[in-house]
PDB file of C-alpha atoms in Angstrom:
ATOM      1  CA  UNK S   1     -11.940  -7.955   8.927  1.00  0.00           C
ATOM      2  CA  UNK S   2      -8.071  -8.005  10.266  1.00  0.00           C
ATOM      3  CA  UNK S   3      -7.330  -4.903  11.867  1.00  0.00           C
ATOM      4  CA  UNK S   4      -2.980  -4.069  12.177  1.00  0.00           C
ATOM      5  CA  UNK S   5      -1.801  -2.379  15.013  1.00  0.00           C
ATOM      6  CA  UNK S   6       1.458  -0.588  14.864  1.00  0.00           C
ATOM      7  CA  UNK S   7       3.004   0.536  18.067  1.00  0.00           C
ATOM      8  CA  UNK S   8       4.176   3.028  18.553  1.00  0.00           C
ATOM      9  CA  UNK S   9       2.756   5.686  16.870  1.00  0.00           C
ATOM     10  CA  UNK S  10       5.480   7.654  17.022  1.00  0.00           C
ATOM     11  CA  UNK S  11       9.441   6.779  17.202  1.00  0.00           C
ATOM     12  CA  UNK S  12      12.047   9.484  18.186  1.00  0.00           C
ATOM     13  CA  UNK S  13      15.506   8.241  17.874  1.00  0.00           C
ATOM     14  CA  UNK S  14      19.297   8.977  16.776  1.00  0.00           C
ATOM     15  CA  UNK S  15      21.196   8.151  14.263  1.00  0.00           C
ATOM     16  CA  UNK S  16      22.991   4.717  14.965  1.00  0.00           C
ATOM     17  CA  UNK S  17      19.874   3.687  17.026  1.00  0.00           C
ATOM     18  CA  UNK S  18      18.623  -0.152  16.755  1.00  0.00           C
ATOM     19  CA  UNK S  19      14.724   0.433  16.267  1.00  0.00           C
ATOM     20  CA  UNK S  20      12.184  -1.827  16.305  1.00  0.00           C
ATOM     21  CA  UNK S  21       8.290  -1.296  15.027  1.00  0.00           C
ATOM     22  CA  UNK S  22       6.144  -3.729  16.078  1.00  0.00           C
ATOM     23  CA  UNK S  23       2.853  -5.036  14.416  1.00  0.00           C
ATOM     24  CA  UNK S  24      -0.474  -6.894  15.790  1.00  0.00           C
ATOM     25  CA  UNK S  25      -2.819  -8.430  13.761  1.00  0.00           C
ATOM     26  CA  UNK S  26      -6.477  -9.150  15.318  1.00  0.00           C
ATOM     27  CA  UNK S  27      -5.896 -12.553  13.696  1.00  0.00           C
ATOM     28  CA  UNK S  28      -3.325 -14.751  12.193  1.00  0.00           C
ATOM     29  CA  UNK S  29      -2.026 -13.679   9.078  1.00  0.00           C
ATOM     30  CA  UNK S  30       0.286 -16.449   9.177  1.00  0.00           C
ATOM     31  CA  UNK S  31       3.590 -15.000   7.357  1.00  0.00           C
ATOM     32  CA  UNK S  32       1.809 -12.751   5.131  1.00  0.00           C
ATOM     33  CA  UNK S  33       2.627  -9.651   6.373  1.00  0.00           C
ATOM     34  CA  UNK S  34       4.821  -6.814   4.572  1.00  0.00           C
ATOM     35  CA  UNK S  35       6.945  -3.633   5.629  1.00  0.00           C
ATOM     36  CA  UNK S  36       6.772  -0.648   3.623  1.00  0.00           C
ATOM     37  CA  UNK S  37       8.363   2.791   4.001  1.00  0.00           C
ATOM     38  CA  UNK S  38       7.258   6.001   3.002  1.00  0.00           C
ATOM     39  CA  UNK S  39       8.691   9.533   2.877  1.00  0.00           C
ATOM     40  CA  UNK S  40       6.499  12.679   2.926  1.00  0.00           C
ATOM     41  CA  UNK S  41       5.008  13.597  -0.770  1.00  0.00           C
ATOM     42  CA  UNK S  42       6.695  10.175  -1.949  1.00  0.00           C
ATOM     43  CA  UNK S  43       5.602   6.952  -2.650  1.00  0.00           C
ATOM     44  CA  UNK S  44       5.475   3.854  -0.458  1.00  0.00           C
ATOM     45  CA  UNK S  45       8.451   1.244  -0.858  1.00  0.00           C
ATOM     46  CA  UNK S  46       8.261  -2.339  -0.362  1.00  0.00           C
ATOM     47  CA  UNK S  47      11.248  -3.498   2.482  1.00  0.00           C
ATOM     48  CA  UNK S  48      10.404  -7.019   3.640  1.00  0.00           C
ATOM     49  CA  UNK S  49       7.434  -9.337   2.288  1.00  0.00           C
ATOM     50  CA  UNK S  50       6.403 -13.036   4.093  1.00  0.00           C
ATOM     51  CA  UNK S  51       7.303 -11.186   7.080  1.00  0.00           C
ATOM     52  CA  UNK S  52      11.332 -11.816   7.023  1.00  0.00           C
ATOM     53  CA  UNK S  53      12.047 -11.518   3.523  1.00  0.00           C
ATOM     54  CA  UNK S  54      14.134  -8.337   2.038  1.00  0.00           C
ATOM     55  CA  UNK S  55      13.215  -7.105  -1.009  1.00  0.00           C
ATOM     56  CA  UNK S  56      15.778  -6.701  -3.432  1.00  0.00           C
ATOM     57  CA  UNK S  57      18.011  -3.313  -3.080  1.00  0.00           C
ATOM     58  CA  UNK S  58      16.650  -3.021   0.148  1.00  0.00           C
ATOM     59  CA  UNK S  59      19.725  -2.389   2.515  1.00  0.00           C
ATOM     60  CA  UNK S  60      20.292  -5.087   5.392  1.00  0.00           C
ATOM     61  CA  UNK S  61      20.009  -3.466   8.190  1.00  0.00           C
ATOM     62  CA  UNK S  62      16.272  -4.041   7.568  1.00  0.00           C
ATOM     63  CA  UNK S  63      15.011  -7.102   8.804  1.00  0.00           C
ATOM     64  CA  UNK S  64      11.469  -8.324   9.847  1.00  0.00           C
ATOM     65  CA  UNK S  65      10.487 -11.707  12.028  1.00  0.00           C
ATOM     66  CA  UNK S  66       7.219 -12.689  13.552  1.00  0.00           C
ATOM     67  CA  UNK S  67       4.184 -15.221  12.388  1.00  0.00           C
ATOM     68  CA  UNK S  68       0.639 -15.714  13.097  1.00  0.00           C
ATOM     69  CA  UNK S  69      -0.104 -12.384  15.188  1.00  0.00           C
ATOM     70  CA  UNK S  70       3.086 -10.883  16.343  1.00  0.00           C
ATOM     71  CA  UNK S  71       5.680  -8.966  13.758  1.00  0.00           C
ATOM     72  CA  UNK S  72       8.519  -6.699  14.128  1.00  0.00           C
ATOM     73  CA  UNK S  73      10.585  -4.582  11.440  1.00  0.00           C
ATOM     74  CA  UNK S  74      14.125  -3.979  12.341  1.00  0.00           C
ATOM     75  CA  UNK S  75      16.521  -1.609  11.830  1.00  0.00           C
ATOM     76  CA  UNK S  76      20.107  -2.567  13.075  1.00  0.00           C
ATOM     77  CA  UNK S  77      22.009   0.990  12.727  1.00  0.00           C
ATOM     78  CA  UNK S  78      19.453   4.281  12.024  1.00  0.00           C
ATOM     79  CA  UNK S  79      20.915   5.776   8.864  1.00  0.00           C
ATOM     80  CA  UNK S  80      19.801   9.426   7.976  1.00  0.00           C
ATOM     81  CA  UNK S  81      17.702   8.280   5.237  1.00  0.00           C
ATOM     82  CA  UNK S  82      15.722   6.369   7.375  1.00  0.00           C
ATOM     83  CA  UNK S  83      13.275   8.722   8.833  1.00  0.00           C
ATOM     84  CA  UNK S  84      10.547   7.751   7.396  1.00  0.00           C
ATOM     85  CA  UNK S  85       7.126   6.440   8.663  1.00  0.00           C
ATOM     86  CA  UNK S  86       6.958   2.788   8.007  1.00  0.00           C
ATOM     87  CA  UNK S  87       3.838   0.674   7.585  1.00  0.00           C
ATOM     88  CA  UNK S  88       2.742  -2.622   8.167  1.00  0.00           C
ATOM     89  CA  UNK S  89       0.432  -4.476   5.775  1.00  0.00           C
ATOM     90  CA  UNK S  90      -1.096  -7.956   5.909  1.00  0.00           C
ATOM     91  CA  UNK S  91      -2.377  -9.754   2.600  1.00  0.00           C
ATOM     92  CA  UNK S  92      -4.129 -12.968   3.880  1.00  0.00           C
ATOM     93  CA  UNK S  93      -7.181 -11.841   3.714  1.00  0.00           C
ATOM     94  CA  UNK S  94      -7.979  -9.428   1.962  1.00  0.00           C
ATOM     95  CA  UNK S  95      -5.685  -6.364   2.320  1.00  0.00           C
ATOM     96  CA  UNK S  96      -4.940  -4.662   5.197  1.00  0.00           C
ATOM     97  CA  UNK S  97      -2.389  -1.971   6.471  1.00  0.00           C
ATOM     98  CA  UNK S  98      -1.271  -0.530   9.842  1.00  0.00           C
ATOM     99  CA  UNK S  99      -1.597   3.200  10.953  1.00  0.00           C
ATOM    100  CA  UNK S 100       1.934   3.878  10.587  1.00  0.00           C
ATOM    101  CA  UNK S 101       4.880   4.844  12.447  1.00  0.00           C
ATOM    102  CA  UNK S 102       6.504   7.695  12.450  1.00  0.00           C
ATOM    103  CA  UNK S 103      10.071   7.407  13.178  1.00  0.00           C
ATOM    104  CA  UNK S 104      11.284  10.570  13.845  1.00  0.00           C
ATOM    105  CA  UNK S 105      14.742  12.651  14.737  1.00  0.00           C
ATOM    106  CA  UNK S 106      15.000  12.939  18.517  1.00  0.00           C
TER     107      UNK S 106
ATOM    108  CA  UNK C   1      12.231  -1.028 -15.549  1.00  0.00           C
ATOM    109  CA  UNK C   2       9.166  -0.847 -13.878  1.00  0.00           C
ATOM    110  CA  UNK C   3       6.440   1.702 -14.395  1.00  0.00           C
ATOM    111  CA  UNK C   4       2.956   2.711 -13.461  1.00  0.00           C
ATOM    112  CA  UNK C   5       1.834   6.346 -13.821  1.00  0.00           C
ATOM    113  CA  UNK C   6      -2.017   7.143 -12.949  1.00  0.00           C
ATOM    114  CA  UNK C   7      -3.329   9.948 -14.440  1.00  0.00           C
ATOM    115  CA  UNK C   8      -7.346  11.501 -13.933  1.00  0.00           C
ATOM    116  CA  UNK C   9      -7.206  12.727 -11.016  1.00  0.00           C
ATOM    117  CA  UNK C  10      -8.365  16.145 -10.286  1.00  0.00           C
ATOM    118  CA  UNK C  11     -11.309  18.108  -8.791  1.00  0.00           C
ATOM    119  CA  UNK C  12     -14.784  16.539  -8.521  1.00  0.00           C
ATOM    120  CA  UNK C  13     -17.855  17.926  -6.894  1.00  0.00           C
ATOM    121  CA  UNK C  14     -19.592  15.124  -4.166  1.00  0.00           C
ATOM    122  CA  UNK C  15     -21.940  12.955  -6.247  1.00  0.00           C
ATOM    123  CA  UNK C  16     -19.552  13.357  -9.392  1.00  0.00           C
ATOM    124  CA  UNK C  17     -17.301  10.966 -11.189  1.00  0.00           C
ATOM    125  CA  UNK C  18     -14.275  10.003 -12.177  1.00  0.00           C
ATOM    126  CA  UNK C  19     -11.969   7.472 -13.645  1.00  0.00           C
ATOM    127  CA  UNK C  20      -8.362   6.749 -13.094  1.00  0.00           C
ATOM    128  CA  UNK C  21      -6.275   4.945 -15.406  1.00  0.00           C
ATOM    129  CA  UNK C  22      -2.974   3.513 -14.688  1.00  0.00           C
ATOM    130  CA  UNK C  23      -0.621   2.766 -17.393  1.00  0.00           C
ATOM    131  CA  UNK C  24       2.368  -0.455 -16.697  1.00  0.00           C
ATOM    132  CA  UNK C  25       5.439  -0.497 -18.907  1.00  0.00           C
ATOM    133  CA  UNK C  26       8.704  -2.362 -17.773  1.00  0.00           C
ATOM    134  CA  UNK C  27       6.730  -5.565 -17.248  1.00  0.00           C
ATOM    135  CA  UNK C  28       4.620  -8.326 -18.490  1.00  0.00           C
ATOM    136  CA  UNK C  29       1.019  -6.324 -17.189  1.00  0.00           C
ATOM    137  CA  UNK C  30      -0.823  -9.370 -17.848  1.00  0.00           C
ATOM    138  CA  UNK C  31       0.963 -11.468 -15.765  1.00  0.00           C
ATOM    139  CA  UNK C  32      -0.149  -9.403 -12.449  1.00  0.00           C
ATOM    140  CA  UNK C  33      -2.808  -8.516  -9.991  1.00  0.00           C
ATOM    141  CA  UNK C  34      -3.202  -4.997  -9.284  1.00  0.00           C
ATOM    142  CA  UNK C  35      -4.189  -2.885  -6.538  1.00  0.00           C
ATOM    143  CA  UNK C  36      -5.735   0.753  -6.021  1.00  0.00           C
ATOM    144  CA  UNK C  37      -4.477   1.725  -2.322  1.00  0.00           C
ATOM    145  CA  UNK C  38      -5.495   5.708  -0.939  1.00  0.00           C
ATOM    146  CA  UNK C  39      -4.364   8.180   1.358  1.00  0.00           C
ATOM    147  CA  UNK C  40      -5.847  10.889   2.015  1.00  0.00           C
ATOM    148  CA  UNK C  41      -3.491  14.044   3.404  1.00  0.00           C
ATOM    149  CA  UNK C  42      -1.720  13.389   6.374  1.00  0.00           C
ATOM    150  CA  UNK C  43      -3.438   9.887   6.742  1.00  0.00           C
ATOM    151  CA  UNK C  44      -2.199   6.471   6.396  1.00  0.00           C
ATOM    152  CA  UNK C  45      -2.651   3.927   3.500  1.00  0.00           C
ATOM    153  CA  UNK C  46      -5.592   2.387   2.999  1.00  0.00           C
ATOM    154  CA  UNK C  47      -6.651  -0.505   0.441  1.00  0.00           C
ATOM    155  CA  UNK C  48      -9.210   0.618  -1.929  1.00  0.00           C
ATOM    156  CA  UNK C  49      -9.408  -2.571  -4.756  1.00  0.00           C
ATOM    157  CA  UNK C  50      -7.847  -5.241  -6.519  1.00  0.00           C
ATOM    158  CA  UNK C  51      -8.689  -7.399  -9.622  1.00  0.00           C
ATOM    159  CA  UNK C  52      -6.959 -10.693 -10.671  1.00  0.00           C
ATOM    160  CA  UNK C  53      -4.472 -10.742 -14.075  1.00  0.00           C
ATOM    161  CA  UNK C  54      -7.015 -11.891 -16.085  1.00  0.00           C
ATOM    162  CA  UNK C  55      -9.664  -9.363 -14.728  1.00  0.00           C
ATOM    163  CA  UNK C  56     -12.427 -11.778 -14.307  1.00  0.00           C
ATOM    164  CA  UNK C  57     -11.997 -11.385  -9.995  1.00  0.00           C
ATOM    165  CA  UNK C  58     -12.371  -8.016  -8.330  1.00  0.00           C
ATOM    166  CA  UNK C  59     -12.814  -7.396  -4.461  1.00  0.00           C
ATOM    167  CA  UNK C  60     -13.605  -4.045  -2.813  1.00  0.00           C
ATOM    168  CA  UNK C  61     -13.027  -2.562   0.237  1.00  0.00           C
ATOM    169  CA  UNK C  62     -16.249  -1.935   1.928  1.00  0.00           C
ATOM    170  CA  UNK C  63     -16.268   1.822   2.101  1.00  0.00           C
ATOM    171  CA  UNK C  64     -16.412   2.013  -1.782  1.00  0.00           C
ATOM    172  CA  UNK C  65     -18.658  -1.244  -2.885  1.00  0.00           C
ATOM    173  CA  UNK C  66     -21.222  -0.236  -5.069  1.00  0.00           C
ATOM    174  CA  UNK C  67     -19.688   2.891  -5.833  1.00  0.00           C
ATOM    175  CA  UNK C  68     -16.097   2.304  -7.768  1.00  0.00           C
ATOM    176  CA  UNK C  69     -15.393  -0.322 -10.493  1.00  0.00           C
ATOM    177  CA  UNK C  70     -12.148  -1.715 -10.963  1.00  0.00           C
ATOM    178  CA  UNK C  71     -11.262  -2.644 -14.691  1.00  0.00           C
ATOM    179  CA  UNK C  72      -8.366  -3.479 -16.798  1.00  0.00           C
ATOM    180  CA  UNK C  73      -7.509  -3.974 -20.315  1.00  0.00           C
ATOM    181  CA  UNK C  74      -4.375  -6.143 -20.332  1.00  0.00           C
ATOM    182  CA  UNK C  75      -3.762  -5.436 -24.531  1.00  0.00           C
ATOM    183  CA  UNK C  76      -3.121  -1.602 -23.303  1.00  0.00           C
ATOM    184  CA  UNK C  77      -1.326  -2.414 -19.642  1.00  0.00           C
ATOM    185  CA  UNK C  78      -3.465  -0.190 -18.603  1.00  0.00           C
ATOM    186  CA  UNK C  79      -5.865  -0.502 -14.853  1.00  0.00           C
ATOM    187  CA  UNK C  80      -8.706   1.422 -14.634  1.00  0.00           C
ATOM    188  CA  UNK C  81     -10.835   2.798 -11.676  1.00  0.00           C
ATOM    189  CA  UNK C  82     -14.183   4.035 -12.159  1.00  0.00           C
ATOM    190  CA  UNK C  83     -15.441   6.446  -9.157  1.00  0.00           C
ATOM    191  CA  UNK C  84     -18.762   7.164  -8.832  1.00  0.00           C
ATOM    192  CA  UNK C  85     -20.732   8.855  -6.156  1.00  0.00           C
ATOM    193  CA  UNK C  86     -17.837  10.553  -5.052  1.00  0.00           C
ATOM    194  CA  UNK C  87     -17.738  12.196  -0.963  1.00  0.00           C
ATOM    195  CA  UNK C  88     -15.742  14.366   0.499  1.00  0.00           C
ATOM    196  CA  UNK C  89     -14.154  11.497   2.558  1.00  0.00           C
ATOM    197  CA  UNK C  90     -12.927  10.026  -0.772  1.00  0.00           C
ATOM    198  CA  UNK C  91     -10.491  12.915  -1.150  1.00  0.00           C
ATOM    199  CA  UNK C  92      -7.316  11.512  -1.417  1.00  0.00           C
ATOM    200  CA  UNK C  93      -4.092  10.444  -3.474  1.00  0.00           C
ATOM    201  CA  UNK C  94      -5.075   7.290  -5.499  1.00  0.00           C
ATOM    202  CA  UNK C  95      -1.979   4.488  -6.501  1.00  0.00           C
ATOM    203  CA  UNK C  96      -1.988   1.925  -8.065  1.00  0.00           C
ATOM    204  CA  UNK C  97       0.186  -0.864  -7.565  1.00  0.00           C
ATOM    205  CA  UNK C  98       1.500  -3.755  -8.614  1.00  0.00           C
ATOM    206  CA  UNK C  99       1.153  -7.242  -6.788  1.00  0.00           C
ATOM    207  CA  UNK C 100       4.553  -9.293  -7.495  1.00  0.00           C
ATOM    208  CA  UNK C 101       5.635 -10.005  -4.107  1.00  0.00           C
ATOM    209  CA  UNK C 102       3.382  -8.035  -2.158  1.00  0.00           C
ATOM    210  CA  UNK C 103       2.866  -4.467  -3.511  1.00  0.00           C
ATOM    211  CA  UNK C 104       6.140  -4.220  -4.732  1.00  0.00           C
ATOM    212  CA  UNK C 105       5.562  -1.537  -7.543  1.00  0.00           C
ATOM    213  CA  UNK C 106       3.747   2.102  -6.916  1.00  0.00           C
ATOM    214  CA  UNK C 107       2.785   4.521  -9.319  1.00  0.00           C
ATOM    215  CA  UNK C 108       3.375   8.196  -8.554  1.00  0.00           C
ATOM    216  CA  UNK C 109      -0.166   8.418  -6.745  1.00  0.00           C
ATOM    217  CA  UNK C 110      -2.811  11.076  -8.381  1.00  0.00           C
ATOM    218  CA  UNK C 111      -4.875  13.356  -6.268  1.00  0.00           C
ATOM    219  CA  UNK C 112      -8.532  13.119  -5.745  1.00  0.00           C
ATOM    220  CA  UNK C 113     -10.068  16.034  -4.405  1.00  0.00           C
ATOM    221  CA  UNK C 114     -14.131  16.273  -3.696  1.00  0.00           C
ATOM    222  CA  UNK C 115     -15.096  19.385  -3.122  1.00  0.00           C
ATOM    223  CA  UNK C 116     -18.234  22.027  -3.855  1.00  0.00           C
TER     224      UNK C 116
END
């Protein structure tokens, strides 16, 4: 099975920050890999999919890069409605998510 | 617009069952695969099922094989998911969701609890 590793667990940072998550998968996962956020007692929402692409609505200071092993999520300019934790998912094989990171208000 | 509510959820002693349903409007259900994913409180997500459009394929995680049946019946847009043998370490809020590009549709989540 291909186990996602977020790191870091946690993220404290400000408003206007640049923030980056970043994502390991045991194996390749080529560009399958998406970015969701999630907000406590909501639902999770779908930011980037094949690893770089935005989903519609989503704003652009999201972005995502990486292939094979290595990914990173993006964002350019923290926003207030950002703080959020933010998971990482791979859907090569089979389905597979990250443990999450928190990104909290330092 | 697009919409998936689950309903069923509720309490359920260990050994018990359930079933979820899921009900799509907004889109063409039959066109899509969906997904069950979990959480239980204050965890992350995890991936519980999926079966193909036409439901003929279904895959499980391991942790539920044997146990939980995934079903669908494209003429209602509706995804089912049967849970039997329930444990406590199946407490959780159940989605379902919708594979377009990636999961790119959620329903509201419904809350599993197993409990004496």
């Amino acid at each position: 099975d291909i186990q996602m590793t977020q790191s870091p667990f946690t993220l404290p940072a400000s408003v206007g920050d640049r923030v980056t998550i970043t994502c390991r998968a045991s194996q390749t996962v080529g560009n399958w890999l998406a970015w969701y956020q999630q907000k406590p007692g909501k639902v999770p929402k779908l930011l980037i999919y094949k690893a770089s692409n935005l989903q519609s609505g989503v704003p652009a200071r999201f972005s995502g890069s990486g292939y094979g092993t290595e990914f990173t999520l993006t964002i350019s300019s923290l926003q207030p409605d950002d703080f959020a934790t933010y998971y990482c998912q791979q859907y090569n094989e089979y389905y597979t998510f990250g443990q999450g990171t928190k990104l909290e208000i330092k | 617009e697009v919409q998936l509510v689950e309903s069923g959820g509720g309490l359920v002693q260990p050994g018990g069952s359930l079933r979820l349903s899921c009900a799509g409007s907004g889109f063409t259900f039959s066109d899509h695969w969906m997904h069950w994913v979990r959480q239980a409180p204050g965890e992350g997500l995890v991936w519980v099922s999926r079966i193909s459009s036409d439901g003929t394929n279904t895959m499980y995680a391991d942790f539920v094989k044997g146990r939980f049946t995934i079903s669908r019946d494209n003429a209602k847009s509706t995804l089912y998911l049967q849970m039997n043998s329930l444990r406590a370490g199946d407490t959780a809020v159940y989605y379902c969701a919708r594979y377009g590009i990636a999961f790119d549709s959620w329903g509201q989540g419904t809350l599993i609890t197993v409990s004496p």
